[in-house]
XYZ file of C-alpha atoms in Angstrom:
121
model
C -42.907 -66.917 -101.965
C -46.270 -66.278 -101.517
C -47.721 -63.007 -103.562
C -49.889 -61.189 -100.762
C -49.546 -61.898 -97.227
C -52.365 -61.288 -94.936
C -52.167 -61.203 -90.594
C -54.736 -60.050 -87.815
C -56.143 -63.020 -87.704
C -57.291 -64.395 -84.612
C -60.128 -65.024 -81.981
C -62.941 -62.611 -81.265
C -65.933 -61.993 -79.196
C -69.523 -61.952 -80.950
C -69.740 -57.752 -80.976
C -66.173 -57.283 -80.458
C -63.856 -55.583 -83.432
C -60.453 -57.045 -85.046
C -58.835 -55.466 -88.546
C -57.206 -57.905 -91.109
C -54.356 -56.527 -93.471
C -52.717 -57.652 -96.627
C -49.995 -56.689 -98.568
C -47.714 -57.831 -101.222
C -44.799 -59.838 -99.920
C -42.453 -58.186 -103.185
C -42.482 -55.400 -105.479
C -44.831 -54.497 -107.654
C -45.973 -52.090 -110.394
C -49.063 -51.550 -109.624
C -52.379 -52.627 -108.182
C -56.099 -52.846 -108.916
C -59.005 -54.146 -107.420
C -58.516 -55.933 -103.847
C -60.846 -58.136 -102.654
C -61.475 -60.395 -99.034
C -63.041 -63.993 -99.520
C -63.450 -66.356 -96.799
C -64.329 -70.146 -96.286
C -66.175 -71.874 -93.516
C -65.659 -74.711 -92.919
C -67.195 -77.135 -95.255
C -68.126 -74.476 -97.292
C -67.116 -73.075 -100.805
C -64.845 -69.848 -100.514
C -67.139 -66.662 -100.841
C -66.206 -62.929 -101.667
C -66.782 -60.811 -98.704
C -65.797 -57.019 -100.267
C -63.732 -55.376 -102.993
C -62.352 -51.870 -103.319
C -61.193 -50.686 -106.344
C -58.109 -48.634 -107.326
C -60.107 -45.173 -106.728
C -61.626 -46.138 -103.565
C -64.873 -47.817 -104.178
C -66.055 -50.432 -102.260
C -68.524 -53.496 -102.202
C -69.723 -56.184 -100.075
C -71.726 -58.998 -99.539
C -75.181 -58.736 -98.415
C -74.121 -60.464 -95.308
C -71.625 -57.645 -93.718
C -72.948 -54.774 -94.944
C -73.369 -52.453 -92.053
C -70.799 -54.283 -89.996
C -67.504 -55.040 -92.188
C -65.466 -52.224 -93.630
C -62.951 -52.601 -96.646
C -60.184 -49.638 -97.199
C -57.142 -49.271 -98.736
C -53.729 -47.615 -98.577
C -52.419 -47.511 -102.096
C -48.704 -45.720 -100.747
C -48.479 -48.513 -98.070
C -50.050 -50.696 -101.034
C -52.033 -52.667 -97.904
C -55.754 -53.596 -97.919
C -57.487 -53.831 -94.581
C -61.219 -55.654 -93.376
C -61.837 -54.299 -90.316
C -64.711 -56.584 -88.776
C -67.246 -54.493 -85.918
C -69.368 -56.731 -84.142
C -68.622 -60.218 -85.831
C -70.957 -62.772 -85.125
C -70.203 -66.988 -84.904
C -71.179 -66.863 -88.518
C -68.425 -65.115 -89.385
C -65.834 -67.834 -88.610
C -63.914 -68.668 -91.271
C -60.490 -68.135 -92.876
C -60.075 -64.898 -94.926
C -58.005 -64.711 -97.808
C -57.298 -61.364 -99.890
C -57.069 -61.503 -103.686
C -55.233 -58.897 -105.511
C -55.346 -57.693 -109.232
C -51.824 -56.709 -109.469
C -48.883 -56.655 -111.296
C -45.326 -57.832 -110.462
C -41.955 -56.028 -110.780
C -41.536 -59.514 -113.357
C -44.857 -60.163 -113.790
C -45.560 -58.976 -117.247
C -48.953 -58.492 -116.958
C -51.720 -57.455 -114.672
C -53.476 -61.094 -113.234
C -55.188 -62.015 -110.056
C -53.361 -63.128 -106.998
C -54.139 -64.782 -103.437
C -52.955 -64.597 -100.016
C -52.149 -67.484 -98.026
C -55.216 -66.990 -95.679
C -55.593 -66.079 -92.284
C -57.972 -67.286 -89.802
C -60.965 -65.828 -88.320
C -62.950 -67.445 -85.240
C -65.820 -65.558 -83.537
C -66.841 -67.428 -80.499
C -67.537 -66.456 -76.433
């Protein structure tokens, strides 16, 4: 079973919008920093944005401006919602979780199964 799961993914128009979501597929104790990467193709994965426990968030150089990270820790879901992607953007997006499991033991880092992102006309 995979940890997180993430969906939203799809195709997109250059200046068009679309919101990716992630959540844990089981129960957990608790979470800490979540974070979107993503990976061209023929590219090494890259972080894209983190927001921490309390709300604070962090991006790229690249976004900034256009991508917005939030959270809702009662729904325990993370969310990227993407305003006026560009071809660049293409890529899959994973999310990567700091979290604990109900039998986890210990707080360690986690990773969705991706979801894919294509911005194209």
């Amino acid at each position: 079973q995979v940890p997180l799961v993430e969906s939203g993914g799809g195709s997109v128009q250059p200046g068009g919008s679309l919101r990716l979501s992630c959540a844990p597929s089981g129960s957990v104790v608790g979470i800490e920093d979540m974070d979107w990467y993503r990976q061209a193709p023929g590219k090494e994965r890259e972080w894209v944005a983190r927001v921490s426990r309390g709300g604070d968030t962090y991006y790229t150089e690249s976004v900034k401006g256009r991508f917005t990270i939030s959270r809702d820790n009662a729904k325990r879901t993370v969310y990227l919602r993407m305003d006026r992607p560009e071809p660049e953007d293409t890529a899959v997006y994973y999310c990567r979780a700091e979290m604990m499991l109900l039998y986890g033991g210990t707080y360690r880092y986690y990773w969705g199964q991706g979801t894919q992102v294509t911005v194209s006309s």
